[in-house]
PDB file of C-alpha atoms in Angstrom:
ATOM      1  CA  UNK A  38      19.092  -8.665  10.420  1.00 54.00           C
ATOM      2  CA  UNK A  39      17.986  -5.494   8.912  1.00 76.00           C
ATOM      3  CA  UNK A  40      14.727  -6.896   7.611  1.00 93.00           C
ATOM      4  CA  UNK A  41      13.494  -6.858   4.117  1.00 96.00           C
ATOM      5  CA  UNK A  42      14.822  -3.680   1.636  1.00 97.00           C
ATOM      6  CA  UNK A  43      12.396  -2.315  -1.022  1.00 97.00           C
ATOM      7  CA  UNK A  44      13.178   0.711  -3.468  1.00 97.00           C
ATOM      8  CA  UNK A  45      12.206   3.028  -4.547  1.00 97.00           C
ATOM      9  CA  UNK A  46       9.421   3.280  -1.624  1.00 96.00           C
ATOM     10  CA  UNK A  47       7.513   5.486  -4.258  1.00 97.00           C
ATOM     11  CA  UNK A  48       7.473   5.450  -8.317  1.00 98.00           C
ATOM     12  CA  UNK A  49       4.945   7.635 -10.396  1.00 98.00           C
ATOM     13  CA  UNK A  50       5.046   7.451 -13.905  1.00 98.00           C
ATOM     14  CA  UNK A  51       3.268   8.002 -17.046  1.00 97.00           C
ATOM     15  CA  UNK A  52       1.286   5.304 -19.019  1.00 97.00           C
ATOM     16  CA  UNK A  53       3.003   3.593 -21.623  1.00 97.00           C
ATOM     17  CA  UNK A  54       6.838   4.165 -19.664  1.00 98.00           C
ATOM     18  CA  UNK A  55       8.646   1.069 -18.168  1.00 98.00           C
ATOM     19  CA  UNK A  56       9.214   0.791 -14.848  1.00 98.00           C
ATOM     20  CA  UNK A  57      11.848  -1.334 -12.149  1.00 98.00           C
ATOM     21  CA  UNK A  58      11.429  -2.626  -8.501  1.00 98.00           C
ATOM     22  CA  UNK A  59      13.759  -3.595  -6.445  1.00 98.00           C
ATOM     23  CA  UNK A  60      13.867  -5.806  -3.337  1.00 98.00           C
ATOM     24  CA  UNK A  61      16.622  -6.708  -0.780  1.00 97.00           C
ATOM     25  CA  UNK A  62      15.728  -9.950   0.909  1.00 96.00           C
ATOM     26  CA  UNK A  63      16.731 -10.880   4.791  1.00 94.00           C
ATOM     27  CA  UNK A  64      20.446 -12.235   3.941  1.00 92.00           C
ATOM     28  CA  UNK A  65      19.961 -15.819   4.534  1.00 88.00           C
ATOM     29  CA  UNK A  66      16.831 -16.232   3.070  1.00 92.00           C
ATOM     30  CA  UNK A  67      16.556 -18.519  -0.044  1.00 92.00           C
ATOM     31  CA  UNK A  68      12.511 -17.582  -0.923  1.00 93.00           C
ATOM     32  CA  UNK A  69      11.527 -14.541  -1.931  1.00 96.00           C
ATOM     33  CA  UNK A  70       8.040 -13.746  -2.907  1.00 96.00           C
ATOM     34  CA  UNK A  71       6.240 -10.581  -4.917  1.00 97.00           C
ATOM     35  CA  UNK A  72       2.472  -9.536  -3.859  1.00 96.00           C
ATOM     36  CA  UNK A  73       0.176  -6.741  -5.242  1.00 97.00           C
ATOM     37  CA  UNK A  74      -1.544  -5.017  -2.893  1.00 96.00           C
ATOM     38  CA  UNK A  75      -4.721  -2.380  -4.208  1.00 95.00           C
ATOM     39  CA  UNK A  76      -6.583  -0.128  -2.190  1.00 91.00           C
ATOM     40  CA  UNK A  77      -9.040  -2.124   0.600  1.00 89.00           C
ATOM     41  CA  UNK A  78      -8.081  -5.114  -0.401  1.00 93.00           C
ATOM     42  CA  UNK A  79      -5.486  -7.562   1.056  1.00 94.00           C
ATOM     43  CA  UNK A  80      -2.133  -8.773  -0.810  1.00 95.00           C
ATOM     44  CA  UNK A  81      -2.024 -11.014  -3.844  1.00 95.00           C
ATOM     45  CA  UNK A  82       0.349 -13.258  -4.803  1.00 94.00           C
ATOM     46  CA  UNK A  83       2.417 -12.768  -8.363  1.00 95.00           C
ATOM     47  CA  UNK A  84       5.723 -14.809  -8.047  1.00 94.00           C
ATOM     48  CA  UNK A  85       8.473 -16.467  -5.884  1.00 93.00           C
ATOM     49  CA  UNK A  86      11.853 -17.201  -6.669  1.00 94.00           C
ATOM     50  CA  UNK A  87      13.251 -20.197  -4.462  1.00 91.00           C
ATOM     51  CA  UNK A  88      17.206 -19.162  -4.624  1.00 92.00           C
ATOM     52  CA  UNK A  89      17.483 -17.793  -8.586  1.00 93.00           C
ATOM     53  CA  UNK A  90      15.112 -19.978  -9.881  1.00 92.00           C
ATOM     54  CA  UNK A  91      11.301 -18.883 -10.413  1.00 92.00           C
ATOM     55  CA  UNK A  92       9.018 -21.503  -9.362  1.00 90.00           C
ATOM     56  CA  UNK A  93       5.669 -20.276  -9.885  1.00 87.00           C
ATOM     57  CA  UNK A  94       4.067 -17.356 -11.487  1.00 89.00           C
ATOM     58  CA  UNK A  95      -0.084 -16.270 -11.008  1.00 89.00           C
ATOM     59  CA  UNK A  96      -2.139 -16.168 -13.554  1.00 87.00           C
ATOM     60  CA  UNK A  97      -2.067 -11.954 -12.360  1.00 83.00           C
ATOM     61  CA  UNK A  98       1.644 -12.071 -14.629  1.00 86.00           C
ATOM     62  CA  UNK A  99       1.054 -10.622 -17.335  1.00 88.00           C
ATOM     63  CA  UNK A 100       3.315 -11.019 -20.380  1.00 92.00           C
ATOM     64  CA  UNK A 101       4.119  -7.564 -19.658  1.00 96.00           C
ATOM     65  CA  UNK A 102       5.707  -8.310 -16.027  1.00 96.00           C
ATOM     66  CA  UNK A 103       9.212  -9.988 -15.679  1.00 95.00           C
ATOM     67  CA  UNK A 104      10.712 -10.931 -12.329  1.00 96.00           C
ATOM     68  CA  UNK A 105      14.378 -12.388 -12.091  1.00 96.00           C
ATOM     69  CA  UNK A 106      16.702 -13.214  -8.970  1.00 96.00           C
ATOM     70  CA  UNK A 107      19.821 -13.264 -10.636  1.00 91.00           C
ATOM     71  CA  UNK A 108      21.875 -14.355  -7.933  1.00 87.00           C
ATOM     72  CA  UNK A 109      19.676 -15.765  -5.768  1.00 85.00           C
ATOM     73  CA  UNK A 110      19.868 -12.490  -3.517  1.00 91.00           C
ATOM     74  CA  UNK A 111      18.212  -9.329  -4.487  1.00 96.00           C
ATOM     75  CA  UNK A 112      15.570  -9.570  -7.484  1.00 97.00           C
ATOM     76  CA  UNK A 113      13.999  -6.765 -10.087  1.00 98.00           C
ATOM     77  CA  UNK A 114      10.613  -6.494 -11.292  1.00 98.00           C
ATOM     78  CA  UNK A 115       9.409  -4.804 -14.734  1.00 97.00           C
ATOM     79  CA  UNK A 116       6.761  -3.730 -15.839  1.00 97.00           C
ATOM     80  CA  UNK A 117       6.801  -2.655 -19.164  1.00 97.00           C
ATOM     81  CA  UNK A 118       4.219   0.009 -21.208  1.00 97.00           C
ATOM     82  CA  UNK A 119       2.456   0.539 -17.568  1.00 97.00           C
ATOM     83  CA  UNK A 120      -1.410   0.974 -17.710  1.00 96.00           C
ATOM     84  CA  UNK A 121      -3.124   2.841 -14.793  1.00 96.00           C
ATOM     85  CA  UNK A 122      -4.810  -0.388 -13.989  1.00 95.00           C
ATOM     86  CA  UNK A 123      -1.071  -1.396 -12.692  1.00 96.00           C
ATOM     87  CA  UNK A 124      -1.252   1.724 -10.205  1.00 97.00           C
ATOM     88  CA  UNK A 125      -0.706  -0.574  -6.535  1.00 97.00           C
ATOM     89  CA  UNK A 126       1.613  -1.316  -3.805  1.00 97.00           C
ATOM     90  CA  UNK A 127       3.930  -3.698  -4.739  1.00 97.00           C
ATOM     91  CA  UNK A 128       5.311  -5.782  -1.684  1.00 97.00           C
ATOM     92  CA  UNK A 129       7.993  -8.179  -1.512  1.00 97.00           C
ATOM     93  CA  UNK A 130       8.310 -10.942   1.032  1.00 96.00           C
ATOM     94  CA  UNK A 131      11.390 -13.192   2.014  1.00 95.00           C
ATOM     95  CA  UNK A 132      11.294 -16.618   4.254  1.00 92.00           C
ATOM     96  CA  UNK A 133      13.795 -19.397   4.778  1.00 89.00           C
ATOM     97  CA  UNK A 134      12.447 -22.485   3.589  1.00 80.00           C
ATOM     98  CA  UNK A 135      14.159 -25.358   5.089  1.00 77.00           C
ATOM     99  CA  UNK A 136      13.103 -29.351   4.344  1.00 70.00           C
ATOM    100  CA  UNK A 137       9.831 -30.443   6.259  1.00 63.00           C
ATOM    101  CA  UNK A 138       8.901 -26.662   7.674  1.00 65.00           C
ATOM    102  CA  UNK A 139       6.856 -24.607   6.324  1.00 64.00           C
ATOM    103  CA  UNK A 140       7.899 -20.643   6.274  1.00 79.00           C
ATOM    104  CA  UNK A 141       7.261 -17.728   7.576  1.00 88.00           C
ATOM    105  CA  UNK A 142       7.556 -14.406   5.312  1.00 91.00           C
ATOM    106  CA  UNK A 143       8.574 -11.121   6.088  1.00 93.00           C
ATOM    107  CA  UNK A 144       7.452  -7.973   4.259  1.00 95.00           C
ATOM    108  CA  UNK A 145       9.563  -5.129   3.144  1.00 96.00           C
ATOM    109  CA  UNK A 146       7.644  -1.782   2.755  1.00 95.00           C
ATOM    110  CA  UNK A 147       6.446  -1.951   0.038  1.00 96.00           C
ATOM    111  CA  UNK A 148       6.894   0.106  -3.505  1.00 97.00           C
ATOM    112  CA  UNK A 149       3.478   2.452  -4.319  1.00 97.00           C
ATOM    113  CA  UNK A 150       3.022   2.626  -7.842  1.00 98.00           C
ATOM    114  CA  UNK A 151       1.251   5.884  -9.720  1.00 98.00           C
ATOM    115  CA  UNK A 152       0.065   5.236 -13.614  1.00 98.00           C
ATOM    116  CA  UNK A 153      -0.916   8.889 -14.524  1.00 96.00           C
TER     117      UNK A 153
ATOM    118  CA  UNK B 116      -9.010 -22.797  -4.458  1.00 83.00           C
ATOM    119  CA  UNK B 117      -9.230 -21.979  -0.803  1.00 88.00           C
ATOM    120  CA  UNK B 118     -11.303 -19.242   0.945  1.00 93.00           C
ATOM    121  CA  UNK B 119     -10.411 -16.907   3.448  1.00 96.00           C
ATOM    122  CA  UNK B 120     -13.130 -14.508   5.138  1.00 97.00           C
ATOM    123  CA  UNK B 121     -12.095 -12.464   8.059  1.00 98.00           C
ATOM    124  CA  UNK B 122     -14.486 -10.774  10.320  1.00 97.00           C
ATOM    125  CA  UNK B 123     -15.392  -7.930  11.309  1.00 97.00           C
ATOM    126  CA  UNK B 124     -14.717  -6.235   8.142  1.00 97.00           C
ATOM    127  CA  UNK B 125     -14.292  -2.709  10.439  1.00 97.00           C
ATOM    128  CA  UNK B 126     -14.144  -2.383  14.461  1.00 97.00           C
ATOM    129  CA  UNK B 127     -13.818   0.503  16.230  1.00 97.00           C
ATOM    130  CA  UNK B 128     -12.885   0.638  19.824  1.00 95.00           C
ATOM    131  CA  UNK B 129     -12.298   2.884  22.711  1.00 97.00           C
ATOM    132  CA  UNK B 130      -9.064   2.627  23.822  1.00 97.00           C
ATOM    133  CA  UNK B 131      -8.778  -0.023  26.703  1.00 97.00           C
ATOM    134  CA  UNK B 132     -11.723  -2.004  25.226  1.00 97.00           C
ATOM    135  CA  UNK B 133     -10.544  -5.227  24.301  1.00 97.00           C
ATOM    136  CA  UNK B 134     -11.492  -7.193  20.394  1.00 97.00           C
ATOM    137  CA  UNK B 135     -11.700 -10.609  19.022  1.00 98.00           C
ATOM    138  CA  UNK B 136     -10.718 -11.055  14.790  1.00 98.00           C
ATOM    139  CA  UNK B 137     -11.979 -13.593  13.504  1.00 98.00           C
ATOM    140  CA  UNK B 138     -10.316 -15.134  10.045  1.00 98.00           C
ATOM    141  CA  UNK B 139     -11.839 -18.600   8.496  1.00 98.00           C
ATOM    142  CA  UNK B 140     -10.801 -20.814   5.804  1.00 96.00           C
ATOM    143  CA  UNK B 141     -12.170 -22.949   3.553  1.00 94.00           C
ATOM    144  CA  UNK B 142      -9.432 -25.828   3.187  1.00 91.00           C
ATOM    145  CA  UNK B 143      -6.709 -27.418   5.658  1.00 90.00           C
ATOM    146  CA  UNK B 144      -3.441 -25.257   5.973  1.00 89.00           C
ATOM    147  CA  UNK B 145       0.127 -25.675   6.099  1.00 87.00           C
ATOM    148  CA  UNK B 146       0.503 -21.785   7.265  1.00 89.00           C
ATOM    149  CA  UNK B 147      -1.327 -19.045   8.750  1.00 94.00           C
ATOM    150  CA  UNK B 148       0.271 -15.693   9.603  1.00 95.00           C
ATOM    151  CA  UNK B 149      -1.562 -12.771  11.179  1.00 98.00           C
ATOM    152  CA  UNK B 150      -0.404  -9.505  10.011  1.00 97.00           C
ATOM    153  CA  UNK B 151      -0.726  -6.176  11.373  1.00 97.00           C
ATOM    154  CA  UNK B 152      -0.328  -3.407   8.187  1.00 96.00           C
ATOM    155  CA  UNK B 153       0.324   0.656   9.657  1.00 91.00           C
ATOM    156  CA  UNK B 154      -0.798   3.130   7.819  1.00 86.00           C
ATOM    157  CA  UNK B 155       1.970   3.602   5.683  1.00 86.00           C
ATOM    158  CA  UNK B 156       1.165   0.546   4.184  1.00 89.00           C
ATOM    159  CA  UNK B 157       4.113  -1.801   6.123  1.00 91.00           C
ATOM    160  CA  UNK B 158       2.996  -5.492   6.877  1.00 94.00           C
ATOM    161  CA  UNK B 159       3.957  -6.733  10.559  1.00 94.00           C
ATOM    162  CA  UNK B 160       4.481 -10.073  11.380  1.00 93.00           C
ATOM    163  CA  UNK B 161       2.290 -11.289  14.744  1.00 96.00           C
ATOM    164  CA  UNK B 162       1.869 -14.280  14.889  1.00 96.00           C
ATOM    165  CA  UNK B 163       2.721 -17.501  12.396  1.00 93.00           C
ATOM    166  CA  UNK B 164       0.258 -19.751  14.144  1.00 95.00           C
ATOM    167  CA  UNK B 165      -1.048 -22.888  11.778  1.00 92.00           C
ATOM    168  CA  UNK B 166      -2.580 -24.416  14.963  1.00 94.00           C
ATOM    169  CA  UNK B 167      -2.625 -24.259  18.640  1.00 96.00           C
ATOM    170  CA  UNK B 168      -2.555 -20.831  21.063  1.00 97.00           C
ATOM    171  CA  UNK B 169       0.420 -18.211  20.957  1.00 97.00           C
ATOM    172  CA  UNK B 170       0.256 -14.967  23.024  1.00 97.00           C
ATOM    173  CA  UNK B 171       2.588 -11.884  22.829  1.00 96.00           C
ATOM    174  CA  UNK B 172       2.442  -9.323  25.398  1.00 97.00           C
ATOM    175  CA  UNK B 173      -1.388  -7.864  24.675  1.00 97.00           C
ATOM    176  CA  UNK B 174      -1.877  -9.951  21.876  1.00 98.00           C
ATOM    177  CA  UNK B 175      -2.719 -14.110  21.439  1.00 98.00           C
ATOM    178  CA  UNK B 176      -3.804 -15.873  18.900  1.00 98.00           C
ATOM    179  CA  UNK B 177      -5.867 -19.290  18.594  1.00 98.00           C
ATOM    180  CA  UNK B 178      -5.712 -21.656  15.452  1.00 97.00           C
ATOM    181  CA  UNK B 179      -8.422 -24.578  15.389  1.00 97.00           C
ATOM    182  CA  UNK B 180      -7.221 -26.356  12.242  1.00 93.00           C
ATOM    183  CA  UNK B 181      -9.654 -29.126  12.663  1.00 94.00           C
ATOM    184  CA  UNK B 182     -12.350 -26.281  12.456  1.00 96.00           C
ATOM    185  CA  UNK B 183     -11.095 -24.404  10.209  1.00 96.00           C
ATOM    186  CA  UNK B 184     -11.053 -20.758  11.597  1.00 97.00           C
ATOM    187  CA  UNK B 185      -8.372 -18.601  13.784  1.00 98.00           C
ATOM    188  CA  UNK B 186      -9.044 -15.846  16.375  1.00 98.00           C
ATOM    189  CA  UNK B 187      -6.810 -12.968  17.220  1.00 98.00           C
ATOM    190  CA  UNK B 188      -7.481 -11.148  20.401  1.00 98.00           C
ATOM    191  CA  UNK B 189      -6.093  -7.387  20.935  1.00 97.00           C
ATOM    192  CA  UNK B 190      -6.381  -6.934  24.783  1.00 97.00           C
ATOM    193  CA  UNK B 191      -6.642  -2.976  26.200  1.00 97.00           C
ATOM    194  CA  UNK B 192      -6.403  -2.025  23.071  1.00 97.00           C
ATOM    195  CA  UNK B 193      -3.646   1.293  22.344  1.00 96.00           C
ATOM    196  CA  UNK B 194      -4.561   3.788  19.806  1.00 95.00           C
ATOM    197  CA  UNK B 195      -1.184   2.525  18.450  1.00 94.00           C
ATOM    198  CA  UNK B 196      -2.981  -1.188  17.266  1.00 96.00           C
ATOM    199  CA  UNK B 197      -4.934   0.784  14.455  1.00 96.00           C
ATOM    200  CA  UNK B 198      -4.697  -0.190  11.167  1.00 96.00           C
ATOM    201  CA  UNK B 199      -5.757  -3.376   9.070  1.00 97.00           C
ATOM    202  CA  UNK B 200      -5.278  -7.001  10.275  1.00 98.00           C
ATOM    203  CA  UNK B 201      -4.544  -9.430   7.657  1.00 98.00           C
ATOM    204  CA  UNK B 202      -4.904 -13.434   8.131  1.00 97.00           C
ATOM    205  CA  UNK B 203      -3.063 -15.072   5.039  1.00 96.00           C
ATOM    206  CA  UNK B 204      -2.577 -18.899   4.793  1.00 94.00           C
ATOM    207  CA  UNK B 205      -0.721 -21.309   2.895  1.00 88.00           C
ATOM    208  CA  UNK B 206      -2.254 -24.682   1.776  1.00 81.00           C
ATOM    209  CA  UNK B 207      -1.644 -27.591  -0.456  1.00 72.00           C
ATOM    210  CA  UNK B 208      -2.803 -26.013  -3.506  1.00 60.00           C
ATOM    211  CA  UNK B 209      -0.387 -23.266  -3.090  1.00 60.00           C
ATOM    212  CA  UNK B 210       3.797 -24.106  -3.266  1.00 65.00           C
ATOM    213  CA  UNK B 211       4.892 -21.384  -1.074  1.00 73.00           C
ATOM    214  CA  UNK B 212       2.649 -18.114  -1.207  1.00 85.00           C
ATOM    215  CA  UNK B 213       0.209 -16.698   0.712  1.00 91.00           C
ATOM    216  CA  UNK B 214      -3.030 -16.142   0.115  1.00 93.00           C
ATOM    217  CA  UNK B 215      -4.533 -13.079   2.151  1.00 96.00           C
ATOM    218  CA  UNK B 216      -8.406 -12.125   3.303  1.00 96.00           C
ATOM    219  CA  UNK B 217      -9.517  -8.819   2.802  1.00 95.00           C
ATOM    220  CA  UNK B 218      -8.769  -7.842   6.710  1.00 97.00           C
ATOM    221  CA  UNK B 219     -10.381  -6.094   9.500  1.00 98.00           C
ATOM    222  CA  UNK B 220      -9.881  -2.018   9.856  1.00 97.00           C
ATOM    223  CA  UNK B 221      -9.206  -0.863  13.292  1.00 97.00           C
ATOM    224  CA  UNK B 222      -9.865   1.797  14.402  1.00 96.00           C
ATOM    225  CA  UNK B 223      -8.864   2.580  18.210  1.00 96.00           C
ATOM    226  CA  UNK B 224      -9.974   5.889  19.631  1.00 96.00           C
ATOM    227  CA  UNK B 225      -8.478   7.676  22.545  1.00 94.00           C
TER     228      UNK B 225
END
């Protein structure tokens, strides 16, 4: 089990460019989960992925963020024409969700973004 | 949708002293992790504790579902247990994620 994988671990960028996340999930892990994070405040959700398929998406999606899980193992997310109100962490989570138990997630390290 | 307030917003502590967190929520839960973030930013898993008492060498942690609130208690506290402590819970309203309070800055000084 090497945990949960996240690159790059830092991204800084200019407004307006596109940028791409990655995140390695615990192997046998069929959920995996993205969260924003901004400064002094706790985590907040933005998608899952329950194998490939994308099962919910917060209203904090914006048309210009795309997630996929292609595979169902590691997934990307884009965000395209960055403004600085993007700059955050960006954490991904993995759990294995199994029928009548709820999960527990696990947190890679997270991906700081930079909007100059 | 649901609430979730944790309290104190900051501590500080000598080291040694021990603390009680305290996280409420507004709704019943299916989930309810605490978290432990370092400063560079990494989320630690604690406890996953929807109800009932867990302990883990200086830490334990207390769910009252019925009531609606979970404690987490840091005893002789290490300069090592700074950082912020996040409660997040799942519930009914939500499929799968988590939704997170605003956490409680330790600070532990030697």
């Amino acid at each position: 089990d090497t945990g949960v994988s996240q690159n790059p671990r830092h991204k800084i960028t200019k407004r307006g460019q596109n940028v791409t996340f990655r995140c390695d999930p615990i192997s046998e892990h069929n959920r995996l989960y993205w969260y924003r994070q901004t400064l002094g405040q706790g985590p907040e959700f933005l998608t899952y992925f329950q194998n490939e398929a994308q099962l919910e998406k917060s209203r904090l999606l914006s048309d210009r963020f795309s997630a996929e899980r292609p595979k169902g193992s590691f997934s990307t997310l884009e965000i395209q024409r960055t403004e600085q109100g993007d700059s955050a962490m960006y954490l991904c989570a993995s759990s294995l969700r199994t029928s009548g138990r709820t999960d527990t997630q696990y947190f890679g390290p997270g991906t700081r973004l930079t909007v100059l | 949708g649901i609430q979730v307030e944790q309290s104190p917003p900051d501590l500080i502590l000598q080291e040694g002293a021990n603390s009680t967190l305290r996280c409420n929520f507004s709704d019943s839960v299916n989930n309810l992790q605490w978290f432990h973030q370092n400063p560079w930013g990494q989320l630690i898993n604690l406890f996953y504790i929807p109800s009932g008492t867990k302990q883990n060498g200086r830490l334990s942690a207390t769910t009252v579902a019925t009531e609606r609130y979970s404690l987490l208690y840091i005893s002789s506290s290490q300069t090592t247990d700074s950082g912020v402590y996040f409660c997040a819970v799942n519930y009914g309203g939500s499929q799968g994620n988590l939704i997170f309070g605003k956490g409680t800055k330790l600070s532990v000084k030697p």
